[in-house]
PDB file of N, CA, C and O in Angstrom:
ATOM      1  N   MET O 116     182.537 -13.586  70.185  1.00 49.00           N
ATOM      2  CA  MET O 116     182.617 -14.314  68.938  1.00 49.00           C
ATOM      3  C   MET O 116     182.058 -15.715  69.159  1.00 49.00           C
ATOM      4  O   MET O 116     182.482 -16.418  70.062  1.00 49.00           O
ATOM      5  N   CYS O 117     181.118 -16.102  68.347  1.00 68.00           N
ATOM      6  CA  CYS O 117     180.516 -17.435  68.442  1.00 68.00           C
ATOM      7  C   CYS O 117     181.208 -18.383  67.473  1.00 68.00           C
ATOM      8  O   CYS O 117     181.425 -18.053  66.319  1.00 68.00           O
ATOM      9  N   THR O 118     181.565 -19.546  67.972  1.00 56.00           N
ATOM     10  CA  THR O 118     182.219 -20.532  67.111  1.00 56.00           C
ATOM     11  C   THR O 118     181.238 -21.556  66.576  1.00 56.00           C
ATOM     12  O   THR O 118     181.482 -22.158  65.546  1.00 56.00           O
ATOM     13  N   TYR O 119     180.144 -21.774  67.298  1.00 65.00           N
ATOM     14  CA  TYR O 119     179.148 -22.779  66.940  1.00 65.00           C
ATOM     15  C   TYR O 119     179.737 -24.173  66.817  1.00 65.00           C
ATOM     16  O   TYR O 119     179.200 -25.022  66.134  1.00 65.00           O
ATOM     17  N   LEU O 120     180.854 -24.402  67.466  1.00 58.00           N
ATOM     18  CA  LEU O 120     181.421 -25.751  67.511  1.00 58.00           C
ATOM     19  C   LEU O 120     180.593 -26.570  68.480  1.00 58.00           C
ATOM     20  O   LEU O 120     180.455 -26.209  69.638  1.00 58.00           O
ATOM     21  N   THR O 121     180.052 -27.650  68.002  1.00 67.00           N
ATOM     22  CA  THR O 121     179.135 -28.449  68.812  1.00 67.00           C
ATOM     23  C   THR O 121     179.459 -29.917  68.659  1.00 67.00           C
ATOM     24  O   THR O 121     179.741 -30.380  67.560  1.00 67.00           O
ATOM     25  N   GLU O 122     179.430 -30.612  69.754  1.00 64.00           N
ATOM     26  CA  GLU O 122     179.560 -32.063  69.736  1.00 64.00           C
ATOM     27  C   GLU O 122     178.281 -32.634  70.301  1.00 64.00           C
ATOM     28  O   GLU O 122     177.856 -32.269  71.396  1.00 64.00           O
ATOM     29  N   LYS O 123     177.631 -33.512  69.549  1.00 70.00           N
ATOM     30  CA  LYS O 123     176.383 -34.104  70.002  1.00 70.00           C
ATOM     31  C   LYS O 123     176.648 -35.482  70.575  1.00 70.00           C
ATOM     32  O   LYS O 123     177.428 -36.255  70.021  1.00 70.00           O
ATOM     33  N   VAL O 124     176.021 -35.761  71.704  1.00 69.00           N
ATOM     34  CA  VAL O 124     176.160 -37.052  72.361  1.00 69.00           C
ATOM     35  C   VAL O 124     174.792 -37.519  72.834  1.00 69.00           C
ATOM     36  O   VAL O 124     173.899 -36.716  73.070  1.00 69.00           O
ATOM     37  N   THR O 125     174.641 -38.806  72.948  1.00 72.00           N
ATOM     38  CA  THR O 125     173.423 -39.364  73.515  1.00 72.00           C
ATOM     39  C   THR O 125     173.544 -39.311  75.029  1.00 72.00           C
ATOM     40  O   THR O 125     174.557 -39.714  75.590  1.00 72.00           O
ATOM     41  N   VAL O 126     172.528 -38.794  75.683  1.00 65.00           N
ATOM     42  CA  VAL O 126     172.557 -38.647  77.135  1.00 65.00           C
ATOM     43  C   VAL O 126     171.443 -39.493  77.735  1.00 65.00           C
ATOM     44  O   VAL O 126     170.306 -39.449  77.282  1.00 65.00           O
ATOM     45  N   GLU O 127     171.779 -40.267  78.741  1.00 70.00           N
ATOM     46  CA  GLU O 127     170.790 -40.998  79.514  1.00 70.00           C
ATOM     47  C   GLU O 127     170.844 -40.465  80.934  1.00 70.00           C
ATOM     48  O   GLU O 127     171.905 -40.102  81.422  1.00 70.00           O
ATOM     49  N   GLY O 128     169.710 -40.415  81.580  1.00 78.00           N
ATOM     50  CA  GLY O 128     169.726 -39.920  82.942  1.00 78.00           C
ATOM     51  C   GLY O 128     168.398 -40.111  83.638  1.00 78.00           C
ATOM     52  O   GLY O 128     167.437 -40.599  83.051  1.00 78.00           O
ATOM     53  N   THR O 129     168.371 -39.709  84.880  1.00 88.00           N
ATOM     54  CA  THR O 129     167.163 -39.783  85.686  1.00 88.00           C
ATOM     55  C   THR O 129     167.018 -38.494  86.477  1.00 88.00           C
ATOM     56  O   THR O 129     168.007 -37.841  86.821  1.00 88.00           O
ATOM     57  N   VAL O 130     165.780 -38.150  86.765  1.00 91.00           N
ATOM     58  CA  VAL O 130     165.470 -36.997  87.605  1.00 91.00           C
ATOM     59  C   VAL O 130     164.525 -37.493  88.692  1.00 91.00           C
ATOM     60  O   VAL O 130     163.542 -38.168  88.400  1.00 91.00           O
ATOM     61  N   TYR O 131     164.827 -37.172  89.941  1.00 93.00           N
ATOM     62  CA  TYR O 131     163.984 -37.627  91.041  1.00 93.00           C
ATOM     63  C   TYR O 131     164.130 -36.690  92.235  1.00 93.00           C
ATOM     64  O   TYR O 131     165.094 -35.936  92.337  1.00 93.00           O
ATOM     65  N   PHE O 132     163.146 -36.723  93.131  1.00 94.00           N
ATOM     66  CA  PHE O 132     163.152 -35.910  94.347  1.00 94.00           C
ATOM     67  C   PHE O 132     163.282 -36.859  95.519  1.00 94.00           C
ATOM     68  O   PHE O 132     162.431 -37.725  95.735  1.00 94.00           O
ATOM     69  N   ASP O 133     164.369 -36.739  96.282  1.00 93.00           N
ATOM     70  CA  ASP O 133     164.639 -37.701  97.355  1.00 93.00           C
ATOM     71  C   ASP O 133     165.680 -37.109  98.300  1.00 93.00           C
ATOM     72  O   ASP O 133     166.090 -35.967  98.159  1.00 93.00           O
ATOM     73  N   HIS O 134     166.144 -37.919  99.221  1.00 92.00           N
ATOM     74  CA  HIS O 134     167.221 -37.510 100.111  1.00 92.00           C
ATOM     75  C   HIS O 134     168.521 -37.406  99.305  1.00 92.00           C
ATOM     76  O   HIS O 134     168.830 -38.289  98.526  1.00 92.00           O
ATOM     77  N   PRO O 135     169.289 -36.332  99.508  1.00 91.00           N
ATOM     78  CA  PRO O 135     170.549 -36.189  98.790  1.00 91.00           C
ATOM     79  C   PRO O 135     171.656 -37.033  99.419  1.00 91.00           C
ATOM     80  O   PRO O 135     171.559 -37.442 100.584  1.00 91.00           O
ATOM     81  N   GLN O 136     172.678 -37.278  98.667  1.00 90.00           N
ATOM     82  CA  GLN O 136     173.858 -37.964  99.177  1.00 90.00           C
ATOM     83  C   GLN O 136     174.860 -36.975  99.777  1.00 90.00           C
ATOM     84  O   GLN O 136     175.534 -37.288 100.745  1.00 90.00           O
ATOM     85  N   HIS O 137     174.964 -35.771  99.185  1.00 90.00           N
ATOM     86  CA  HIS O 137     175.997 -34.826  99.617  1.00 90.00           C
ATOM     87  C   HIS O 137     175.475 -33.445  99.996  1.00 90.00           C
ATOM     88  O   HIS O 137     176.082 -32.778 100.827  1.00 90.00           O
ATOM     89  N   ALA O 138     174.398 -32.995  99.380  1.00 89.00           N
ATOM     90  CA  ALA O 138     173.880 -31.649  99.661  1.00 89.00           C
ATOM     91  C   ALA O 138     173.361 -31.569 101.090  1.00 89.00           C
ATOM     92  O   ALA O 138     172.879 -32.550 101.646  1.00 89.00           O
ATOM     93  N   ARG O 139     173.460 -30.394 101.659  1.00 91.00           N
ATOM     94  CA  ARG O 139     172.993 -30.186 103.035  1.00 91.00           C
ATOM     95  C   ARG O 139     171.541 -29.724 103.022  1.00 91.00           C
ATOM     96  O   ARG O 139     171.235 -28.565 103.278  1.00 91.00           O
ATOM     97  N   ALA O 140     170.663 -30.648 102.697  1.00 92.00           N
ATOM     98  CA  ALA O 140     169.225 -30.381 102.687  1.00 92.00           C
ATOM     99  C   ALA O 140     168.517 -31.691 102.976  1.00 92.00           C
ATOM    100  O   ALA O 140     169.076 -32.771 102.762  1.00 92.00           O
ATOM    101  N   GLU O 141     167.303 -31.580 103.490  1.00 93.00           N
ATOM    102  CA  GLU O 141     166.539 -32.793 103.806  1.00 93.00           C
ATOM    103  C   GLU O 141     166.162 -33.561 102.546  1.00 93.00           C
ATOM    104  O   GLU O 141     166.258 -34.780 102.491  1.00 93.00           O
ATOM    105  N   HIS O 142     165.698 -32.833 101.527  1.00 95.00           N
ATOM    106  CA  HIS O 142     165.339 -33.426 100.249  1.00 95.00           C
ATOM    107  C   HIS O 142     165.860 -32.525  99.141  1.00 95.00           C
ATOM    108  O   HIS O 142     165.931 -31.310  99.310  1.00 95.00           O
ATOM    109  N   THR O 143     166.190 -33.107  98.008  1.00 95.00           N
ATOM    110  CA  THR O 143     166.650 -32.336  96.862  1.00 95.00           C
ATOM    111  C   THR O 143     166.103 -32.935  95.579  1.00 95.00           C
ATOM    112  O   THR O 143     165.701 -34.097  95.537  1.00 95.00           O
ATOM    113  N   LEU O 144     166.096 -32.103  94.535  1.00 93.00           N
ATOM    114  CA  LEU O 144     165.836 -32.599  93.195  1.00 93.00           C
ATOM    115  C   LEU O 144     167.177 -33.125  92.702  1.00 93.00           C
ATOM    116  O   LEU O 144     168.176 -32.396  92.710  1.00 93.00           O
ATOM    117  N   ASN O 145     167.207 -34.375  92.318  1.00 93.00           N
ATOM    118  CA  ASN O 145     168.463 -35.019  91.925  1.00 93.00           C
ATOM    119  C   ASN O 145     168.428 -35.371  90.448  1.00 93.00           C
ATOM    120  O   ASN O 145     167.428 -35.890  89.953  1.00 93.00           O
ATOM    121  N   ILE O 146     169.502 -35.080  89.766  1.00 91.00           N
ATOM    122  CA  ILE O 146     169.639 -35.410  88.353  1.00 91.00           C
ATOM    123  C   ILE O 146     170.902 -36.249  88.212  1.00 91.00           C
ATOM    124  O   ILE O 146     171.984 -35.818  88.616  1.00 91.00           O
ATOM    125  N   ASP O 147     170.753 -37.430  87.657  1.00 88.00           N
ATOM    126  CA  ASP O 147     171.905 -38.297  87.387  1.00 88.00           C
ATOM    127  C   ASP O 147     172.047 -38.462  85.886  1.00 88.00           C
ATOM    128  O   ASP O 147     171.143 -38.963  85.218  1.00 88.00           O
ATOM    129  N   PHE O 148     173.182 -38.026  85.344  1.00 86.00           N
ATOM    130  CA  PHE O 148     173.513 -38.257  83.945  1.00 86.00           C
ATOM    131  C   PHE O 148     174.376 -39.510  83.925  1.00 86.00           C
ATOM    132  O   PHE O 148     175.428 -39.557  84.587  1.00 86.00           O
ATOM    133  N   LEU O 149     173.941 -40.509  83.197  1.00 83.00           N
ATOM    134  CA  LEU O 149     174.579 -41.827  83.234  1.00 83.00           C
ATOM    135  C   LEU O 149     175.222 -42.186  81.904  1.00 83.00           C
ATOM    136  O   LEU O 149     174.782 -41.750  80.849  1.00 83.00           O
ATOM    137  N   ASN O 150     176.249 -43.014  81.983  1.00 82.00           N
ATOM    138  CA  ASN O 150     176.844 -43.638  80.801  1.00 82.00           C
ATOM    139  C   ASN O 150     176.991 -45.118  81.112  1.00 82.00           C
ATOM    140  O   ASN O 150     178.066 -45.571  81.520  1.00 82.00           O
ATOM    141  N   PRO O 151     175.915 -45.906  80.956  1.00 82.00           N
ATOM    142  CA  PRO O 151     175.927 -47.313  81.345  1.00 82.00           C
ATOM    143  C   PRO O 151     177.026 -48.131  80.678  1.00 82.00           C
ATOM    144  O   PRO O 151     177.529 -49.082  81.253  1.00 82.00           O
ATOM    145  N   GLY O 152     177.430 -47.733  79.491  1.00 86.00           N
ATOM    146  CA  GLY O 152     178.476 -48.455  78.781  1.00 86.00           C
ATOM    147  C   GLY O 152     179.832 -48.375  79.452  1.00 86.00           C
ATOM    148  O   GLY O 152     180.714 -49.184  79.183  1.00 86.00           O
ATOM    149  N   GLN O 153     180.015 -47.403  80.349  1.00 89.00           N
ATOM    150  CA  GLN O 153     181.289 -47.237  81.033  1.00 89.00           C
ATOM    151  C   GLN O 153     181.203 -47.575  82.516  1.00 89.00           C
ATOM    152  O   GLN O 153     182.100 -47.243  83.285  1.00 89.00           O
ATOM    153  N   GLY O 154     180.117 -48.200  82.925  1.00 86.00           N
ATOM    154  CA  GLY O 154     180.004 -48.650  84.315  1.00 86.00           C
ATOM    155  C   GLY O 154     179.371 -47.624  85.226  1.00 86.00           C
ATOM    156  O   GLY O 154     179.133 -46.483  84.854  1.00 86.00           O
ATOM    157  N   PRO O 155     179.093 -48.028  86.483  1.00 81.00           N
ATOM    158  CA  PRO O 155     178.372 -47.167  87.425  1.00 81.00           C
ATOM    159  C   PRO O 155     179.130 -45.911  87.847  1.00 81.00           C
ATOM    160  O   PRO O 155     178.521 -44.943  88.296  1.00 81.00           O
ATOM    161  N   SER O 156     180.434 -45.894  87.723  1.00 85.00           N
ATOM    162  CA  SER O 156     181.182 -44.699  88.123  1.00 85.00           C
ATOM    163  C   SER O 156     181.162 -43.624  87.036  1.00 85.00           C
ATOM    164  O   SER O 156     181.562 -42.488  87.284  1.00 85.00           O
ATOM    165  N   ALA O 157     180.673 -43.956  85.851  1.00 87.00           N
ATOM    166  CA  ALA O 157     180.615 -42.989  84.751  1.00 87.00           C
ATOM    167  C   ALA O 157     179.297 -42.237  84.820  1.00 87.00           C
ATOM    168  O   ALA O 157     178.391 -42.438  84.026  1.00 87.00           O
ATOM    169  N   ARG O 158     179.180 -41.379  85.825  1.00 86.00           N
ATOM    170  CA  ARG O 158     177.954 -40.604  85.993  1.00 86.00           C
ATOM    171  C   ARG O 158     178.285 -39.247  86.598  1.00 86.00           C
ATOM    172  O   ARG O 158     179.322 -39.067  87.246  1.00 86.00           O
ATOM    173  N   VAL O 159     177.398 -38.320  86.361  1.00 89.00           N
ATOM    174  CA  VAL O 159     177.480 -37.005  86.989  1.00 89.00           C
ATOM    175  C   VAL O 159     176.178 -36.819  87.742  1.00 89.00           C
ATOM    176  O   VAL O 159     175.100 -36.941  87.170  1.00 89.00           O
ATOM    177  N   ALA O 160     176.266 -36.569  89.016  1.00 90.00           N
ATOM    178  CA  ALA O 160     175.078 -36.384  89.850  1.00 90.00           C
ATOM    179  C   ALA O 160     174.976 -34.922  90.262  1.00 90.00           C
ATOM    180  O   ALA O 160     175.962 -34.300  90.653  1.00 90.00           O
ATOM    181  N   VAL O 161     173.762 -34.374  90.170  1.00 94.00           N
ATOM    182  CA  VAL O 161     173.483 -32.995  90.568  1.00 94.00           C
ATOM    183  C   VAL O 161     172.372 -33.035  91.604  1.00 94.00           C
ATOM    184  O   VAL O 161     171.340 -33.661  91.385  1.00 94.00           O
ATOM    185  N   GLU O 162     172.580 -32.394  92.742  1.00 95.00           N
ATOM    186  CA  GLU O 162     171.585 -32.327  93.804  1.00 95.00           C
ATOM    187  C   GLU O 162     171.238 -30.865  94.047  1.00 95.00           C
ATOM    188  O   GLU O 162     172.105 -30.074  94.420  1.00 95.00           O
ATOM    189  N   LEU O 163     169.977 -30.501  93.807  1.00 95.00           N
ATOM    190  CA  LEU O 163     169.548 -29.118  93.919  1.00 95.00           C
ATOM    191  C   LEU O 163     168.401 -28.988  94.913  1.00 95.00           C
ATOM    192  O   LEU O 163     167.487 -29.809  94.906  1.00 95.00           O
ATOM    193  N   THR O 164     168.455 -27.952  95.745  1.00 95.00           N
ATOM    194  CA  THR O 164     167.291 -27.671  96.571  1.00 95.00           C
ATOM    195  C   THR O 164     166.140 -27.303  95.634  1.00 95.00           C
ATOM    196  O   THR O 164     166.356 -26.969  94.459  1.00 95.00           O
ATOM    197  N   ALA O 165     164.917 -27.350  96.139  1.00 94.00           N
ATOM    198  CA  ALA O 165     163.765 -27.008  95.302  1.00 94.00           C
ATOM    199  C   ALA O 165     163.908 -25.587  94.742  1.00 94.00           C
ATOM    200  O   ALA O 165     163.641 -25.351  93.564  1.00 94.00           O
ATOM    201  N   ALA O 166     164.350 -24.659  95.573  1.00 95.00           N
ATOM    202  CA  ALA O 166     164.525 -23.277  95.115  1.00 95.00           C
ATOM    203  C   ALA O 166     165.586 -23.179  94.025  1.00 95.00           C
ATOM    204  O   ALA O 166     165.405 -22.482  93.022  1.00 95.00           O
ATOM    205  N   SER O 167     166.692 -23.884  94.195  1.00 95.00           N
ATOM    206  CA  SER O 167     167.748 -23.866  93.186  1.00 95.00           C
ATOM    207  C   SER O 167     167.299 -24.528  91.891  1.00 95.00           C
ATOM    208  O   SER O 167     167.628 -24.061  90.799  1.00 95.00           O
ATOM    209  N   ALA O 168     166.541 -25.611  92.003  1.00 94.00           N
ATOM    210  CA  ALA O 168     166.037 -26.298  90.806  1.00 94.00           C
ATOM    211  C   ALA O 168     165.099 -25.378  90.028  1.00 94.00           C
ATOM    212  O   ALA O 168     165.175 -25.297  88.796  1.00 94.00           O
ATOM    213  N   ARG O 169     164.222 -24.670  90.749  1.00 95.00           N
ATOM    214  CA  ARG O 169     163.316 -23.739  90.075  1.00 95.00           C
ATOM    215  C   ARG O 169     164.079 -22.587  89.437  1.00 95.00           C
ATOM    216  O   ARG O 169     163.764 -22.140  88.336  1.00 95.00           O
ATOM    217  N   ALA O 170     165.096 -22.076  90.118  1.00 95.00           N
ATOM    218  CA  ALA O 170     165.910 -20.983  89.562  1.00 95.00           C
ATOM    219  C   ALA O 170     166.651 -21.458  88.314  1.00 95.00           C
ATOM    220  O   ALA O 170     166.744 -20.717  87.326  1.00 95.00           O
ATOM    221  N   LEU O 171     167.172 -22.682  88.340  1.00 93.00           N
ATOM    222  CA  LEU O 171     167.855 -23.228  87.169  1.00 93.00           C
ATOM    223  C   LEU O 171     166.885 -23.388  86.008  1.00 93.00           C
ATOM    224  O   LEU O 171     167.195 -23.020  84.870  1.00 93.00           O
ATOM    225  N   ALA O 172     165.694 -23.931  86.284  1.00 93.00           N
ATOM    226  CA  ALA O 172     164.690 -24.098  85.232  1.00 93.00           C
ATOM    227  C   ALA O 172     164.311 -22.745  84.627  1.00 93.00           C
ATOM    228  O   ALA O 172     164.193 -22.609  83.404  1.00 93.00           O
ATOM    229  N   ALA O 173     164.143 -21.726  85.467  1.00 94.00           N
ATOM    230  CA  ALA O 173     163.807 -20.385  84.979  1.00 94.00           C
ATOM    231  C   ALA O 173     164.942 -19.806  84.142  1.00 94.00           C
ATOM    232  O   ALA O 173     164.703 -19.177  83.102  1.00 94.00           O
ATOM    233  N   ALA O 174     166.186 -20.022  84.570  1.00 92.00           N
ATOM    234  CA  ALA O 174     167.337 -19.520  83.818  1.00 92.00           C
ATOM    235  C   ALA O 174     167.444 -20.211  82.457  1.00 92.00           C
ATOM    236  O   ALA O 174     167.758 -19.566  81.448  1.00 92.00           O
ATOM    237  N   ILE O 175     167.175 -21.508  82.422  1.00 89.00           N
ATOM    238  CA  ILE O 175     167.207 -22.239  81.149  1.00 89.00           C
ATOM    239  C   ILE O 175     166.131 -21.699  80.219  1.00 89.00           C
ATOM    240  O   ILE O 175     166.387 -21.402  79.049  1.00 89.00           O
ATOM    241  N   GLU O 176     164.901 -21.552  80.723  1.00 91.00           N
ATOM    242  CA  GLU O 176     163.799 -21.033  79.910  1.00 91.00           C
ATOM    243  C   GLU O 176     164.097 -19.623  79.422  1.00 91.00           C
ATOM    244  O   GLU O 176     163.861 -19.287  78.266  1.00 91.00           O
ATOM    245  N   SER O 177     164.622 -18.775  80.296  1.00 91.00           N
ATOM    246  CA  SER O 177     164.946 -17.395  79.936  1.00 91.00           C
ATOM    247  C   SER O 177     166.018 -17.349  78.852  1.00 91.00           C
ATOM    248  O   SER O 177     165.921 -16.572  77.897  1.00 91.00           O
ATOM    249  N   THR O 178     167.029 -18.170  79.010  1.00 87.00           N
ATOM    250  CA  THR O 178     168.107 -18.208  78.021  1.00 87.00           C
ATOM    251  C   THR O 178     167.593 -18.670  76.670  1.00 87.00           C
ATOM    252  O   THR O 178     167.888 -18.068  75.633  1.00 87.00           O
ATOM    253  N   LEU O 179     166.804 -19.751  76.664  1.00 86.00           N
ATOM    254  CA  LEU O 179     166.263 -20.249  75.401  1.00 86.00           C
ATOM    255  C   LEU O 179     165.323 -19.242  74.754  1.00 86.00           C
ATOM    256  O   LEU O 179     165.294 -19.103  73.528  1.00 86.00           O
ATOM    257  N   ALA O 180     164.575 -18.501  75.563  1.00 89.00           N
ATOM    258  CA  ALA O 180     163.652 -17.500  75.027  1.00 89.00           C
ATOM    259  C   ALA O 180     164.393 -16.320  74.386  1.00 89.00           C
ATOM    260  O   ALA O 180     163.852 -15.651  73.509  1.00 89.00           O
ATOM    261  N   SER O 181     165.627 -16.087  74.809  1.00 88.00           N
ATOM    262  CA  SER O 181     166.383 -14.953  74.275  1.00 88.00           C
ATOM    263  C   SER O 181     167.226 -15.306  73.057  1.00 88.00           C
ATOM    264  O   SER O 181     167.839 -14.422  72.458  1.00 88.00           O
ATOM    265  N   VAL O 182     167.232 -16.562  72.660  1.00 86.00           N
ATOM    266  CA  VAL O 182     168.004 -16.983  71.490  1.00 86.00           C
ATOM    267  C   VAL O 182     167.321 -16.431  70.233  1.00 86.00           C
ATOM    268  O   VAL O 182     166.100 -16.544  70.092  1.00 86.00           O
ATOM    269  N   PRO O 183     168.086 -15.848  69.339  1.00 84.00           N
ATOM    270  CA  PRO O 183     167.482 -15.313  68.108  1.00 84.00           C
ATOM    271  C   PRO O 183     166.768 -16.403  67.309  1.00 84.00           C
ATOM    272  O   PRO O 183     167.208 -17.560  67.289  1.00 84.00           O
ATOM    273  N   PRO O 184     165.666 -16.032  66.645  1.00 85.00           N
ATOM    274  CA  PRO O 184     164.938 -17.018  65.839  1.00 85.00           C
ATOM    275  C   PRO O 184     165.865 -17.677  64.812  1.00 85.00           C
ATOM    276  O   PRO O 184     166.747 -17.050  64.256  1.00 85.00           O
ATOM    277  N   GLY O 185     165.640 -18.939  64.609  1.00 80.00           N
ATOM    278  CA  GLY O 185     166.447 -19.679  63.633  1.00 80.00           C
ATOM    279  C   GLY O 185     167.658 -20.364  64.215  1.00 80.00           C
ATOM    280  O   GLY O 185     168.284 -21.186  63.567  1.00 80.00           O
ATOM    281  N   LEU O 186     168.021 -20.042  65.466  1.00 77.00           N
ATOM    282  CA  LEU O 186     169.181 -20.690  66.079  1.00 77.00           C
ATOM    283  C   LEU O 186     168.794 -21.863  66.945  1.00 77.00           C
ATOM    284  O   LEU O 186     169.627 -22.687  67.285  1.00 77.00           O
ATOM    285  N   VAL O 187     167.536 -21.935  67.356  1.00 72.00           N
ATOM    286  CA  VAL O 187     167.096 -23.031  68.211  1.00 72.00           C
ATOM    287  C   VAL O 187     166.470 -24.108  67.359  1.00 72.00           C
ATOM    288  O   VAL O 187     165.702 -23.872  66.497  1.00 72.00           O
TER     289      VAL O 187
END
């Protein structure tokens, strides 16, 4: 059952490829979702290996491609 309950928010962030802080890899694709209005601790950081980043991108594209017309 779909509820279609949605909350929209403004998102600020950065995407970069560099050394990770926590992931066990030499380099990762890093995504930081920021909320500058709440200070530097108000962020969510994601560190993905290149393979994981590509798999996530493919999963996002696949999911969006399967959405029925008119819903996107």
